[in-house]
Coordinates of N, CA and C and ligand atoms in Angstrom, one line a residue:
M110 N -7.3 -2.2 -16.7 CA -6.4 -2.5 -15.6 C -6.6 -1.5 -14.5
H111 N -6.6 -1.9 -13.3 CA -6.8 -1.0 -12.1 C -5.5 -0.1 -12.0
A112 N -5.6 1.1 -11.4 CA -4.5 2.0 -11.2 C -3.4 1.3 -10.4
L113 N -3.8 0.4 -9.5 CA -2.8 -0.2 -8.6 C -2.0 -1.3 -9.5
Q114 N -2.7 -2.0 -10.3 CA -2.0 -3.0 -11.1 C -1.0 -2.3 -12.1
R115 N -1.4 -1.2 -12.7 CA -0.5 -0.4 -13.5 C 0.7 0.0 -12.7
A116 N 0.5 0.5 -11.5 CA 1.6 1.0 -10.6 C 2.5 -0.1 -10.2
F117 N 2.0 -1.3 -10.0 CA 2.9 -2.4 -9.6 C 3.8 -2.7 -10.8
I118 N 3.3 -2.6 -12.0 CA 4.2 -2.9 -13.2 C 5.2 -1.8 -13.3
E119 N 4.8 -0.5 -13.2 CA 5.7 0.6 -13.4 C 6.8 0.7 -12.3
H120 N 6.5 0.2 -11.1 CA 7.5 0.3 -10.0 C 8.1 -1.1 -9.7
D121 N 8.0 -2.0 -10.6 CA 8.6 -3.3 -10.4 C 8.2 -3.9 -9.0
G122 N 6.9 -3.8 -8.7 CA 6.4 -4.2 -7.4 C 6.2 -5.7 -7.4
L123 N 6.7 -6.4 -8.3 CA 6.6 -7.9 -8.3 C 7.8 -8.5 -9.0
Q124 N 8.1 -9.7 -8.6 CA 9.1 -10.5 -9.3 C 8.5 -11.8 -9.6
C125 N 8.4 -12.7 -8.6 CA 7.8 -14.1 -9.0 C 6.3 -14.0 -9.2
G126 N 5.6 -13.0 -8.5 CA 4.2 -12.8 -8.6 C 3.4 -13.7 -7.6
Y127 N 4.1 -14.4 -6.8 CA 3.4 -15.3 -5.9 C 2.5 -14.5 -4.9
C128 N 3.1 -13.4 -4.3 CA 2.4 -12.7 -3.3 C 1.5 -11.6 -3.9
T129 N 1.6 -11.3 -5.2 CA 1.0 -10.1 -5.8 C -0.5 -10.1 -5.6
P130 N -1.3 -11.1 -5.8 CA -2.7 -11.0 -5.6 C -3.1 -10.5 -4.2
G131 N -2.4 -11.1 -3.2 CA -2.6 -10.7 -1.8 C -2.2 -9.3 -1.6
Q132 N -1.1 -8.9 -2.1 CA -0.6 -7.5 -2.0 C -1.6 -6.5 -2.5
I133 N -2.2 -6.8 -3.7 CA -3.1 -5.9 -4.3 C -4.4 -5.9 -3.6
C134 N -4.9 -7.0 -3.2 CA -6.2 -7.0 -2.4 C -6.0 -6.3 -1.1
S135 N -4.9 -6.5 -0.4 CA -4.7 -5.8 0.9 C -4.5 -4.3 0.7
A136 N -3.8 -3.9 -0.4 CA -3.6 -2.5 -0.6 C -5.0 -1.8 -0.9
I137 N -5.8 -2.4 -1.7 CA -7.2 -1.8 -1.9 C -7.9 -1.7 -0.6
A138 N -7.9 -2.7 0.2 CA -8.6 -2.6 1.5 C -7.9 -1.5 2.4
M139 N -6.6 -1.5 2.4 CA -5.9 -0.4 3.1 C -6.3 1.0 2.7
A140 N -6.4 1.2 1.4 CA -6.9 2.5 0.9 C -8.2 2.8 1.4
E141 N -9.1 1.9 1.5 CA -10.4 2.1 2.1 C -10.3 2.5 3.6
E142 N -9.4 1.8 4.3 CA -9.2 2.1 5.7 C -8.7 3.6 5.9
L143 N -7.8 4.0 5.0 CA -7.3 5.4 5.0 C -8.4 6.4 4.7
R144 N -9.3 6.0 3.7 CA -10.4 6.9 3.4 C -11.3 7.1 4.5
R145 N -11.5 6.0 5.3 CA -12.4 6.1 6.5 C -11.7 6.9 7.6
G146 N -10.4 7.0 7.6 CA -9.7 7.7 8.6 C -9.3 6.7 9.8
D147 N -9.3 5.4 9.5 CA -8.9 4.5 10.5 C -7.4 4.6 10.9
P148 N -7.1 4.8 12.2 CA -5.7 4.9 12.6 C -5.0 3.5 12.5
S149 N -3.7 3.5 12.5 CA -2.9 2.3 12.6 C -2.0 2.3 13.8
Y150 N -1.2 1.3 13.9 CA -0.2 1.3 15.1 C 0.8 2.4 15.0
V151 N 1.1 2.9 13.8 CA 2.1 4.0 13.7 C 1.5 5.4 13.5
T152 N 0.2 5.5 13.6 CA -0.4 6.8 13.5 C 0.0 7.6 14.7
L153 N 0.6 8.8 14.4 CA 1.3 9.5 15.5 C 0.3 10.3 16.4
D154 N -0.7 10.9 15.8 CA -1.6 11.7 16.6 C -3.1 11.3 16.3
L155 N -3.7 10.6 17.2 CA -5.0 10.1 17.0 C -6.1 11.2 17.0
A156 N -5.7 12.4 17.6 CA -6.7 13.5 17.6 C -6.6 14.5 16.4
A157 N -5.6 14.2 15.6 CA -5.3 15.1 14.5 C -6.2 14.9 13.2
G158 N -7.1 14.0 13.3 CA -8.0 13.7 12.1 C -7.4 12.5 11.4
P159 N -7.8 12.4 10.1 CA -7.4 11.3 9.3 C -5.9 11.1 9.3
P160 N -5.4 9.9 9.3 CA -3.9 9.7 9.3 C -3.3 10.2 8.0
V161 N -2.1 10.8 8.1 CA -1.4 11.3 7.0 C -0.8 10.0 6.3
V162 N -0.9 9.9 5.0 CA -0.3 8.8 4.3 C 1.2 8.9 4.2
T163 N 1.9 8.1 4.9 CA 3.4 8.1 4.9 C 3.8 6.7 4.5
R164 N 5.1 6.5 4.2 CA 5.6 5.2 3.9 C 5.5 4.3 5.1
A165 N 5.7 4.9 6.3 CA 5.5 4.1 7.6 C 4.1 3.6 7.7
E166 N 3.1 4.5 7.4 CA 1.7 4.0 7.4 C 1.5 2.9 6.5
I167 N 2.0 3.0 5.2 CA 1.8 2.0 4.2 C 2.5 0.7 4.7
R168 N 3.7 0.8 5.1 CA 4.4 -0.4 5.5 C 3.8 -1.1 6.7
E169 N 3.3 -0.4 7.7 CA 2.6 -1.0 8.8 C 1.3 -1.6 8.4
R170 N 0.5 -1.0 7.5 CA -0.8 -1.5 7.1 C -0.6 -2.7 6.2
M171 N 0.6 -2.8 5.5 CA 0.8 -3.9 4.6 C 1.7 -5.0 5.3
S172 N 2.0 -4.9 6.6 CA 3.0 -5.7 7.2 C 2.6 -7.2 7.3
G173 N 1.3 -7.5 7.1 CA 0.9 -8.9 7.0 C 1.2 -9.6 5.7
N174 N 1.7 -8.9 4.7 CA 2.0 -9.4 3.4 C 3.5 -9.4 3.2
L175 N 4.0 -10.6 3.1 CA 5.5 -10.7 2.9 C 5.8 -11.1 1.5
C176 N 6.8 -10.4 0.9 CA 7.3 -10.7 -0.4 C 8.7 -11.3 -0.2
R177 N 8.8 -12.6 -0.6 CA 10.1 -13.2 -0.4 C 11.2 -12.8 -1.4
C178 N 10.7 -12.1 -2.5 CA 11.6 -11.6 -3.5 C 12.3 -10.3 -3.1
G179 N 11.7 -9.6 -2.1 CA 12.3 -8.3 -1.7 C 11.8 -7.2 -2.6
A180 N 10.6 -7.3 -3.1 CA 10.1 -6.2 -3.9 C 9.3 -5.2 -3.1
H181 N 9.6 -5.1 -1.8 CA 8.8 -4.3 -0.9 C 8.9 -2.8 -1.3
N182 N 10.0 -2.3 -1.6 CA 10.2 -0.9 -2.0 C 9.3 -0.5 -3.2
G183 N 9.3 -1.4 -4.2 CA 8.5 -1.1 -5.4 C 7.0 -1.2 -5.0
I184 N 6.6 -2.1 -4.1 CA 5.2 -2.3 -3.7 C 4.8 -1.0 -3.0
V185 N 5.6 -0.5 -2.1 CA 5.2 0.7 -1.3 C 5.1 1.9 -2.3
E186 N 6.0 2.0 -3.3 CA 5.9 3.1 -4.2 C 4.7 2.9 -5.1
A187 N 4.3 1.7 -5.5 CA 3.1 1.5 -6.3 C 1.9 1.9 -5.5
I188 N 1.8 1.6 -4.2 CA 0.7 1.9 -3.4 C 0.6 3.4 -3.3
E189 N 1.7 4.1 -3.1 CA 1.7 5.6 -3.0 C 1.2 6.2 -4.2
D190 N 1.6 5.7 -5.4 CA 1.1 6.2 -6.7 C -0.4 6.0 -6.8
M191 N -0.9 4.8 -6.4 CA -2.3 4.6 -6.5 C -3.1 5.5 -5.6
L192 N -2.6 5.7 -4.4 CA -3.3 6.6 -3.4 C -3.4 8.0 -4.0
V193 N -2.3 8.5 -4.6 CA -2.3 9.8 -5.1 C -3.2 9.9 -6.3
E194 N -3.2 8.9 -7.2 CA -4.0 8.9 -8.4 C -5.5 8.8 -8.1
T195 N -5.9 8.0 -7.1 CA -7.3 7.9 -6.8 C -7.8 9.0 -5.9
A196 N -6.9 9.8 -5.3 CA -7.3 10.9 -4.5 C -7.6 12.1 -5.4
A197 N -7.0 12.1 -6.6 CA -7.1 13.3 -7.5 C -8.5 13.4 -8.1
Ligands
FES118 S1 6.8 -11.1 -5.9 FE1 7.8 -12.9 -5.3 S2 7.0 -13.2 -3.3 FE2 6.3 -11.3 -3.8

């Protein structure tokens, strides 16, 4: 199981599971964007180097994925965990 899949389970990042495949695919792509240093709409300082991973960055980059169940907090926490685990 991928680190993100484990983190989704640990943080209750899903309820019905309908949006989960899209959330996971988008989060993996988002992690690659962050590794490349791509800025987002909420990146505060474009001259400061790679964007700092904040909840605002994660929420903005995942904003195209809606969860009707309201599991967004768990989803953001799961993505944070995955980013920390894969950075180590
Ligand atoms: S887990 Fe139900 S829509 Fe996302």
